[in-house]
Amino acid sequence: MEILLQVLIGFFPAVIGFLAARFLARTRLFLRYGFLRALLAPYSRVQIISPSIEVAEFAFAKDGRRLTSRGPKNVLFMPMAEARAIAQLIDLLRKVNRKATIELVAAGSQDPRMPTFSIGGPSVNSYSGGILGAGFPDFRIEYPEAARARWGGMTFEAQYNAADELIRDHGFIFVTRTSRHAPCIVLCGVFAFGSAMAVETLAAAGRKSPLAALFRSGEKGFVAVEGRVIGLDTVDVTVEVCRVLPAV
């Protein structure tokens, strides 16, 4: 009995310490991502609009033979970097609100009453194209004719190496509202790595960052980031521009 009592006495502080550590971690998350919590608090559901590329057929190897296949129309393809960006965004939204329902939808199936995160630019996501065309008409991505985007007299040029590999990309975050006045965030890039950089920047934002201040303002906004690409990884991502835009 005395041994059991000693075990319980030793166990009790450990439990208290564990609970205190979890409470502290949750408090830090609450403070860090308070700008996102405030934006999404009135809603129980959030939608992510995924990019997609039309692939009529694709080649694959089987038993030493090269075959082609046609998949069902609702089996969509997307750039790997943007798929990674969606996974990181879902993880971020779970941290912000563990009870929220997160829905992944294709362009054309969105609900304007829900907070919306649209991944990918106009070439892979028609919803993003519509939002940018209507709300940010001065912005344009010149892909595939050129590897750059332009906005407000600024040029955001992607870079290649001698092996024709992308080594630097630019990402963009557009903050606006849907037609039903729900929050709408477009995260895209010159190429797909830029979309990943945009989501990475959102996830890395602290409560005192310019990005957090932009979200708290409740106004339209534009953010541009840049970073290096090494293989399939993005590194050294930094914010180039973060501006509140006048309402039109």
PDB file of C-alpha atoms in Angstrom:
ATOM      1  CA  MET A   1       0.000   0.000   0.000  1.00  0.00           C
ATOM      2  CA  GLU A   2       2.800   2.382   0.863  1.00  0.00           C
ATOM      3  CA  ILE A   3       4.536   1.615  -2.426  1.00  0.00           C
ATOM      4  CA  LEU A   4       1.327   2.323  -4.333  1.00  0.00           C
ATOM      5  CA  LEU A   5       0.941   5.598  -2.506  1.00  0.00           C
ATOM      6  CA  GLN A   6       4.475   6.605  -3.439  1.00  0.00           C
ATOM      7  CA  VAL A   7       3.787   5.756  -7.078  1.00  0.00           C
ATOM      8  CA  LEU A   8       0.640   7.874  -7.041  1.00  0.00           C
ATOM      9  CA  ILE A   9       2.468  10.740  -5.393  1.00  0.00           C
ATOM     10  CA  GLY A  10       5.126  10.599  -8.114  1.00  0.00           C
ATOM     11  CA  PHE A  11       2.570  10.163 -10.882  1.00  0.00           C
ATOM     12  CA  PHE A  12       0.396  13.146  -9.937  1.00  0.00           C
ATOM     13  CA  PRO A  13       3.024  15.857 -10.696  1.00  0.00           C
ATOM     14  CA  ALA A  14       3.781  14.179 -14.021  1.00  0.00           C
ATOM     15  CA  VAL A  15       0.107  14.358 -15.027  1.00  0.00           C
ATOM     16  CA  ILE A  16      -0.120  17.983 -13.925  1.00  0.00           C
ATOM     17  CA  GLY A  17       3.040  18.784 -15.880  1.00  0.00           C
ATOM     18  CA  PHE A  18       1.724  17.026 -18.994  1.00  0.00           C
ATOM     19  CA  LEU A  19      -1.604  18.870 -18.870  1.00  0.00           C
ATOM     20  CA  ALA A  20       0.134  22.188 -18.221  1.00  0.00           C
ATOM     21  CA  ALA A  21       2.446  21.616 -21.207  1.00  0.00           C
ATOM     22  CA  ARG A  22      -0.516  20.851 -23.481  1.00  0.00           C
ATOM     23  CA  PHE A  23      -2.380  23.910 -22.237  1.00  0.00           C
ATOM     24  CA  LEU A  24       0.675  26.079 -22.859  1.00  0.00           C
ATOM     25  CA  ALA A  25       1.105  24.674 -26.364  1.00  0.00           C
ATOM     26  CA  ARG A  26      -2.557  25.323 -27.199  1.00  0.00           C
ATOM     27  CA  THR A  27      -2.299  28.849 -25.803  1.00  0.00           C
ATOM     28  CA  ARG A  28       0.734  29.556 -27.965  1.00  0.00           C
ATOM     29  CA  LEU A  29      -1.114  28.281 -31.036  1.00  0.00           C
ATOM     30  CA  PHE A  30      -4.132  30.396 -30.121  1.00  0.00           C
ATOM     31  CA  LEU A  31      -1.990  33.505 -29.876  1.00  0.00           C
ATOM     32  CA  ARG A  32       0.115  32.777 -32.954  1.00  0.00           C
ATOM     33  CA  TYR A  33      -2.796  32.042 -35.265  1.00  0.00           C
ATOM     34  CA  GLY A  34      -5.310  34.370 -33.686  1.00  0.00           C
ATOM     35  CA  PHE A  35      -5.600  36.269 -36.974  1.00  0.00           C
ATOM     36  CA  LEU A  36      -6.829  33.104 -38.715  1.00  0.00           C
ATOM     37  CA  ARG A  37      -9.066  32.079 -35.819  1.00  0.00           C
ATOM     38  CA  ALA A  38     -10.784  35.473 -35.910  1.00  0.00           C
ATOM     39  CA  LEU A  39     -11.279  35.206 -39.674  1.00  0.00           C
ATOM     40  CA  LEU A  40     -12.794  31.712 -39.537  1.00  0.00           C
ATOM     41  CA  ALA A  41     -14.492  31.759 -36.113  1.00  0.00           C
ATOM     42  CA  PRO A  42     -18.040  32.417 -37.394  1.00  0.00           C
ATOM     43  CA  TYR A  43     -17.908  29.333 -39.629  1.00  0.00           C
ATOM     44  CA  SER A  44     -18.024  25.600 -38.914  1.00  0.00           C
ATOM     45  CA  ARG A  45     -16.996  24.567 -42.437  1.00  0.00           C
ATOM     46  CA  VAL A  46     -14.073  25.580 -44.643  1.00  0.00           C
ATOM     47  CA  GLN A  47     -13.494  24.643 -48.279  1.00  0.00           C
ATOM     48  CA  ILE A  48     -10.258  24.218 -50.189  1.00  0.00           C
ATOM     49  CA  ILE A  49     -10.541  24.455 -53.957  1.00  0.00           C
ATOM     50  CA  SER A  50      -7.976  22.151 -55.500  1.00  0.00           C
ATOM     51  CA  PRO A  51      -6.082  22.715 -58.746  1.00  0.00           C
ATOM     52  CA  SER A  52      -6.306  20.170 -61.514  1.00  0.00           C
ATOM     53  CA  ILE A  53      -4.682  19.462 -64.852  1.00  0.00           C
ATOM     54  CA  GLU A  54      -6.605  17.818 -67.654  1.00  0.00           C
ATOM     55  CA  VAL A  55      -4.833  14.583 -68.590  1.00  0.00           C
ATOM     56  CA  ALA A  56      -6.676  12.715 -71.331  1.00  0.00           C
ATOM     57  CA  GLU A  57      -4.339   9.730 -71.024  1.00  0.00           C
ATOM     58  CA  PHE A  58      -1.027   8.861 -69.450  1.00  0.00           C
ATOM     59  CA  ALA A  59       1.718   6.318 -70.095  1.00  0.00           C
ATOM     60  CA  PHE A  60       2.986   3.740 -67.615  1.00  0.00           C
ATOM     61  CA  ALA A  61       5.145   0.610 -67.649  1.00  0.00           C
ATOM     62  CA  LYS A  62       3.838  -2.889 -66.888  1.00  0.00           C
ATOM     63  CA  ASP A  63       5.615  -6.223 -67.379  1.00  0.00           C
ATOM     64  CA  GLY A  64       8.228  -4.548 -69.551  1.00  0.00           C
ATOM     65  CA  ARG A  65       5.611  -2.972 -71.785  1.00  0.00           C
ATOM     66  CA  ARG A  66       4.696   0.688 -72.148  1.00  0.00           C
ATOM     67  CA  LEU A  67       0.947   1.181 -71.908  1.00  0.00           C
ATOM     68  CA  THR A  68      -1.464   4.096 -71.892  1.00  0.00           C
ATOM     69  CA  SER A  69      -4.505   4.539 -69.710  1.00  0.00           C
ATOM     70  CA  ARG A  70      -7.584   6.740 -69.574  1.00  0.00           C
ATOM     71  CA  GLY A  71      -8.931   7.368 -66.101  1.00  0.00           C
ATOM     72  CA  PRO A  72     -12.409   8.367 -64.891  1.00  0.00           C
ATOM     73  CA  LYS A  73     -13.241  12.061 -65.258  1.00  0.00           C
ATOM     74  CA  ASN A  74     -13.374  12.584 -61.501  1.00  0.00           C
ATOM     75  CA  VAL A  75      -9.854  11.206 -60.984  1.00  0.00           C
ATOM     76  CA  LEU A  76      -8.023  14.527 -61.095  1.00  0.00           C
ATOM     77  CA  PHE A  77      -4.326  15.266 -61.498  1.00  0.00           C
ATOM     78  CA  MET A  78      -2.451  18.142 -59.911  1.00  0.00           C
ATOM     79  CA  PRO A  79       1.164  19.311 -59.549  1.00  0.00           C
ATOM     80  CA  MET A  80       2.949  17.555 -56.694  1.00  0.00           C
ATOM     81  CA  ALA A  81       4.032  20.808 -55.017  1.00  0.00           C
ATOM     82  CA  GLU A  82       0.424  22.007 -54.854  1.00  0.00           C
ATOM     83  CA  ALA A  83      -0.733  18.686 -53.422  1.00  0.00           C
ATOM     84  CA  ARG A  84       1.869  19.181 -50.696  1.00  0.00           C
ATOM     85  CA  ALA A  85       0.580  22.717 -50.185  1.00  0.00           C
ATOM     86  CA  ILE A  86      -2.968  21.414 -49.652  1.00  0.00           C
ATOM     87  CA  ALA A  87      -1.723  18.930 -47.048  1.00  0.00           C
ATOM     88  CA  GLN A  88       0.110  21.700 -45.182  1.00  0.00           C
ATOM     89  CA  LEU A  89      -2.925  23.979 -45.370  1.00  0.00           C
ATOM     90  CA  ILE A  90      -5.208  21.283 -43.940  1.00  0.00           C
ATOM     91  CA  ASP A  91      -2.746  20.745 -41.083  1.00  0.00           C
ATOM     92  CA  LEU A  92      -2.744  24.496 -40.408  1.00  0.00           C
ATOM     93  CA  LEU A  93      -6.544  24.733 -40.420  1.00  0.00           C
ATOM     94  CA  ARG A  94      -6.742  21.797 -38.010  1.00  0.00           C
ATOM     95  CA  LYS A  95      -4.459  23.668 -35.627  1.00  0.00           C
ATOM     96  CA  VAL A  96      -6.611  26.775 -35.895  1.00  0.00           C
ATOM     97  CA  ASN A  97      -9.907  24.955 -35.314  1.00  0.00           C
ATOM     98  CA  ARG A  98      -9.935  21.223 -34.644  1.00  0.00           C
ATOM     99  CA  LYS A  99     -13.738  21.103 -34.846  1.00  0.00           C
ATOM    100  CA  ALA A 100     -14.113  22.700 -38.268  1.00  0.00           C
ATOM    101  CA  THR A 101     -15.141  20.538 -41.222  1.00  0.00           C
ATOM    102  CA  ILE A 102     -12.644  20.927 -44.069  1.00  0.00           C
ATOM    103  CA  GLU A 103     -13.960  20.111 -47.536  1.00  0.00           C
ATOM    104  CA  LEU A 104     -11.812  19.601 -50.635  1.00  0.00           C
ATOM    105  CA  VAL A 105     -13.703  20.571 -53.791  1.00  0.00           C
ATOM    106  CA  ALA A 106     -13.014  21.167 -57.464  1.00  0.00           C
ATOM    107  CA  ALA A 107     -13.486  24.540 -59.157  1.00  0.00           C
ATOM    108  CA  GLY A 108     -17.142  24.927 -60.083  1.00  0.00           C
ATOM    109  CA  SER A 109     -18.374  23.046 -57.001  1.00  0.00           C
ATOM    110  CA  GLN A 110     -17.592  25.722 -54.426  1.00  0.00           C
ATOM    111  CA  ASP A 111     -20.082  27.218 -51.978  1.00  0.00           C
ATOM    112  CA  PRO A 112     -19.717  31.029 -51.761  1.00  0.00           C
ATOM    113  CA  ARG A 113     -21.156  31.011 -48.235  1.00  0.00           C
ATOM    114  CA  MET A 114     -18.107  29.183 -46.898  1.00  0.00           C
ATOM    115  CA  PRO A 115     -14.583  30.469 -46.183  1.00  0.00           C
ATOM    116  CA  THR A 116     -12.566  29.553 -49.261  1.00  0.00           C
ATOM    117  CA  PHE A 117      -8.892  28.757 -49.817  1.00  0.00           C
ATOM    118  CA  SER A 118      -8.127  28.359 -53.516  1.00  0.00           C
ATOM    119  CA  ILE A 119      -4.841  26.655 -54.411  1.00  0.00           C
ATOM    120  CA  GLY A 120      -3.100  27.286 -57.732  1.00  0.00           C
ATOM    121  CA  GLY A 121      -3.257  29.997 -60.368  1.00  0.00           C
ATOM    122  CA  PRO A 122      -5.541  30.452 -63.376  1.00  0.00           C
ATOM    123  CA  SER A 123      -3.822  27.793 -65.517  1.00  0.00           C
ATOM    124  CA  VAL A 124      -4.802  25.014 -63.080  1.00  0.00           C
ATOM    125  CA  ASN A 125      -7.705  26.520 -61.124  1.00  0.00           C
ATOM    126  CA  SER A 126     -10.507  28.378 -62.893  1.00  0.00           C
ATOM    127  CA  TYR A 127     -11.911  29.627 -59.576  1.00  0.00           C
ATOM    128  CA  SER A 128      -8.613  31.365 -58.813  1.00  0.00           C
ATOM    129  CA  GLY A 129      -8.680  32.806 -62.318  1.00  0.00           C
ATOM    130  CA  GLY A 130     -12.144  34.249 -61.768  1.00  0.00           C
ATOM    131  CA  ILE A 131     -11.232  35.803 -58.415  1.00  0.00           C
ATOM    132  CA  LEU A 132      -8.030  37.350 -59.755  1.00  0.00           C
ATOM    133  CA  GLY A 133      -9.690  38.631 -62.907  1.00  0.00           C
ATOM    134  CA  ALA A 134     -12.536  40.299 -61.015  1.00  0.00           C
ATOM    135  CA  GLY A 135     -10.783  41.511 -57.884  1.00  0.00           C
ATOM    136  CA  PHE A 136      -7.138  41.937 -58.911  1.00  0.00           C
ATOM    137  CA  PRO A 137      -7.213  42.915 -62.597  1.00  0.00           C
ATOM    138  CA  ASP A 138      -3.733  44.480 -62.504  1.00  0.00           C
ATOM    139  CA  PHE A 139      -2.160  41.129 -61.635  1.00  0.00           C
ATOM    140  CA  ARG A 140      -1.243  38.663 -64.350  1.00  0.00           C
ATOM    141  CA  ILE A 141       0.856  35.538 -64.675  1.00  0.00           C
ATOM    142  CA  GLU A 142       2.525  35.303 -68.080  1.00  0.00           C
ATOM    143  CA  TYR A 143       3.091  31.524 -67.921  1.00  0.00           C
ATOM    144  CA  PRO A 144       3.487  29.616 -70.238  1.00  0.00           C
ATOM    145  CA  GLU A 145       4.724  32.334 -72.597  1.00  0.00           C
ATOM    146  CA  ALA A 146       7.156  33.575 -69.926  1.00  0.00           C
ATOM    147  CA  ALA A 147       8.119  32.461 -66.430  1.00  0.00           C
ATOM    148  CA  ARG A 148       6.963  35.574 -64.597  1.00  0.00           C
ATOM    149  CA  ALA A 149       4.096  37.493 -63.047  1.00  0.00           C
ATOM    150  CA  ARG A 150       3.426  41.228 -62.955  1.00  0.00           C
ATOM    151  CA  TRP A 151       1.573  43.478 -60.529  1.00  0.00           C
ATOM    152  CA  GLY A 152       1.652  47.201 -59.843  1.00  0.00           C
ATOM    153  CA  GLY A 153       4.764  47.876 -61.901  1.00  0.00           C
ATOM    154  CA  MET A 154       6.622  44.982 -60.250  1.00  0.00           C
ATOM    155  CA  THR A 155       7.892  41.887 -62.038  1.00  0.00           C
ATOM    156  CA  PHE A 156       8.264  38.508 -60.330  1.00  0.00           C
ATOM    157  CA  GLU A 157      10.561  36.368 -62.468  1.00  0.00           C
ATOM    158  CA  ALA A 158      11.109  32.649 -61.944  1.00  0.00           C
ATOM    159  CA  GLN A 159      14.565  31.266 -62.641  1.00  0.00           C
ATOM    160  CA  TYR A 160      15.956  28.092 -64.186  1.00  0.00           C
ATOM    161  CA  ASN A 161      19.379  26.464 -64.082  1.00  0.00           C
ATOM    162  CA  ALA A 162      21.379  25.090 -67.016  1.00  0.00           C
ATOM    163  CA  ALA A 163      19.590  21.740 -66.727  1.00  0.00           C
ATOM    164  CA  ASP A 164      16.220  23.488 -67.289  1.00  0.00           C
ATOM    165  CA  GLU A 165      15.199  22.922 -63.662  1.00  0.00           C
ATOM    166  CA  LEU A 166      13.296  25.565 -61.715  1.00  0.00           C
ATOM    167  CA  ILE A 167      15.529  27.016 -58.983  1.00  0.00           C
ATOM    168  CA  ARG A 168      13.565  30.108 -57.873  1.00  0.00           C
ATOM    169  CA  ASP A 169       9.845  30.736 -57.788  1.00  0.00           C
ATOM    170  CA  HIS A 170       7.441  33.381 -56.510  1.00  0.00           C
ATOM    171  CA  GLY A 171       4.236  32.777 -54.572  1.00  0.00           C
ATOM    172  CA  PHE A 172       1.236  35.038 -54.033  1.00  0.00           C
ATOM    173  CA  ILE A 173      -1.508  35.409 -51.452  1.00  0.00           C
ATOM    174  CA  PHE A 174      -4.674  37.317 -52.344  1.00  0.00           C
ATOM    175  CA  VAL A 175      -7.089  38.204 -49.544  1.00  0.00           C
ATOM    176  CA  THR A 176     -10.652  39.088 -50.523  1.00  0.00           C
ATOM    177  CA  ARG A 177     -14.270  37.930 -50.106  1.00  0.00           C
ATOM    178  CA  THR A 178     -16.556  35.545 -51.979  1.00  0.00           C
ATOM    179  CA  SER A 179     -19.746  36.752 -53.662  1.00  0.00           C
ATOM    180  CA  ARG A 180     -21.523  36.001 -50.364  1.00  0.00           C
ATOM    181  CA  HIS A 181     -18.921  37.931 -48.353  1.00  0.00           C
ATOM    182  CA  ALA A 182     -17.197  34.905 -46.821  1.00  0.00           C
ATOM    183  CA  PRO A 183     -13.384  35.084 -46.494  1.00  0.00           C
ATOM    184  CA  CYS A 184     -11.586  34.079 -49.687  1.00  0.00           C
ATOM    185  CA  ILE A 185      -7.843  33.423 -49.907  1.00  0.00           C
ATOM    186  CA  VAL A 186      -6.120  32.573 -53.195  1.00  0.00           C
ATOM    187  CA  LEU A 187      -2.670  30.990 -52.841  1.00  0.00           C
ATOM    188  CA  CYS A 188      -0.783  30.543 -56.094  1.00  0.00           C
ATOM    189  CA  GLY A 189       2.585  31.009 -57.760  1.00  0.00           C
ATOM    190  CA  VAL A 190       4.287  31.527 -61.078  1.00  0.00           C
ATOM    191  CA  PHE A 191       4.729  27.747 -60.902  1.00  0.00           C
ATOM    192  CA  ALA A 192       3.391  25.173 -58.441  1.00  0.00           C
ATOM    193  CA  PHE A 193       6.338  25.651 -56.077  1.00  0.00           C
ATOM    194  CA  GLY A 194       5.172  29.234 -55.638  1.00  0.00           C
ATOM    195  CA  SER A 195       1.802  27.965 -54.398  1.00  0.00           C
ATOM    196  CA  ALA A 196       3.643  25.833 -51.835  1.00  0.00           C
ATOM    197  CA  MET A 197       5.678  28.887 -50.784  1.00  0.00           C
ATOM    198  CA  ALA A 198       2.487  30.907 -50.303  1.00  0.00           C
ATOM    199  CA  VAL A 199       0.993  28.276 -47.987  1.00  0.00           C
ATOM    200  CA  GLU A 200       4.326  27.903 -46.166  1.00  0.00           C
ATOM    201  CA  THR A 201       4.366  31.660 -45.566  1.00  0.00           C
ATOM    202  CA  LEU A 202       0.832  31.587 -44.164  1.00  0.00           C
ATOM    203  CA  ALA A 203       1.747  28.718 -41.835  1.00  0.00           C
ATOM    204  CA  ALA A 204       4.924  30.490 -40.678  1.00  0.00           C
ATOM    205  CA  ALA A 205       3.255  33.846 -39.980  1.00  0.00           C
ATOM    206  CA  GLY A 206       3.414  35.048 -36.385  1.00  0.00           C
ATOM    207  CA  ARG A 207       0.855  37.226 -34.638  1.00  0.00           C
ATOM    208  CA  LYS A 208       3.061  40.309 -35.042  1.00  0.00           C
ATOM    209  CA  SER A 209       3.858  39.708 -38.718  1.00  0.00           C
ATOM    210  CA  PRO A 210       2.680  42.033 -41.514  1.00  0.00           C
ATOM    211  CA  LEU A 211       0.636  39.132 -42.897  1.00  0.00           C
ATOM    212  CA  ALA A 212      -1.259  38.769 -39.610  1.00  0.00           C
ATOM    213  CA  ALA A 213      -1.896  42.525 -39.575  1.00  0.00           C
ATOM    214  CA  LEU A 214      -3.274  42.295 -43.121  1.00  0.00           C
ATOM    215  CA  PHE A 215      -5.708  39.545 -42.116  1.00  0.00           C
ATOM    216  CA  ARG A 216      -6.809  41.406 -39.000  1.00  0.00           C
ATOM    217  CA  SER A 217      -7.516  44.546 -41.055  1.00  0.00           C
ATOM    218  CA  GLY A 218     -10.418  42.819 -42.810  1.00  0.00           C
ATOM    219  CA  GLU A 219      -9.407  44.529 -46.060  1.00  0.00           C
ATOM    220  CA  LYS A 220      -8.357  43.235 -49.463  1.00  0.00           C
ATOM    221  CA  GLY A 221      -4.694  42.411 -49.613  1.00  0.00           C
ATOM    222  CA  PHE A 222      -1.816  41.218 -51.753  1.00  0.00           C
ATOM    223  CA  VAL A 223       1.281  39.347 -50.609  1.00  0.00           C
ATOM    224  CA  ALA A 224       4.215  38.222 -52.752  1.00  0.00           C
ATOM    225  CA  VAL A 225       6.920  35.832 -51.552  1.00  0.00           C
ATOM    226  CA  GLU A 226       9.980  34.309 -53.151  1.00  0.00           C
ATOM    227  CA  GLY A 227      12.198  31.360 -52.422  1.00  0.00           C
ATOM    228  CA  ARG A 228      14.668  28.858 -53.786  1.00  0.00           C
ATOM    229  CA  VAL A 229      13.752  25.448 -55.175  1.00  0.00           C
ATOM    230  CA  ILE A 230      16.113  22.534 -54.567  1.00  0.00           C
ATOM    231  CA  GLY A 231      14.847  19.371 -56.195  1.00  0.00           C
ATOM    232  CA  LEU A 232      11.301  19.082 -54.866  1.00  0.00           C
ATOM    233  CA  ASP A 233      11.883  21.257 -51.798  1.00  0.00           C
ATOM    234  CA  THR A 234      11.342  24.974 -51.218  1.00  0.00           C
ATOM    235  CA  VAL A 235      13.839  26.820 -49.001  1.00  0.00           C
ATOM    236  CA  ASP A 236      14.689  30.362 -47.889  1.00  0.00           C
ATOM    237  CA  VAL A 237      11.158  31.654 -48.477  1.00  0.00           C
ATOM    238  CA  THR A 238      10.843  35.377 -47.725  1.00  0.00           C
ATOM    239  CA  VAL A 239       8.080  37.977 -48.043  1.00  0.00           C
ATOM    240  CA  GLU A 240       8.681  40.543 -50.809  1.00  0.00           C
ATOM    241  CA  VAL A 241       5.435  42.535 -50.633  1.00  0.00           C
ATOM    242  CA  CYS A 242       2.563  42.703 -48.126  1.00  0.00           C
ATOM    243  CA  ARG A 243      -0.031  45.385 -48.798  1.00  0.00           C
ATOM    244  CA  VAL A 244      -3.575  46.301 -47.875  1.00  0.00           C
ATOM    245  CA  LEU A 245      -5.411  47.312 -51.043  1.00  0.00           C
ATOM    246  CA  PRO A 246      -8.125  49.930 -51.372  1.00  0.00           C
ATOM    247  CA  ALA A 247     -11.633  48.579 -51.782  1.00  0.00           C
ATOM    248  CA  VAL A 248     -13.012  49.017 -55.288  1.00  0.00           C
TER     249      VAL A 248
END
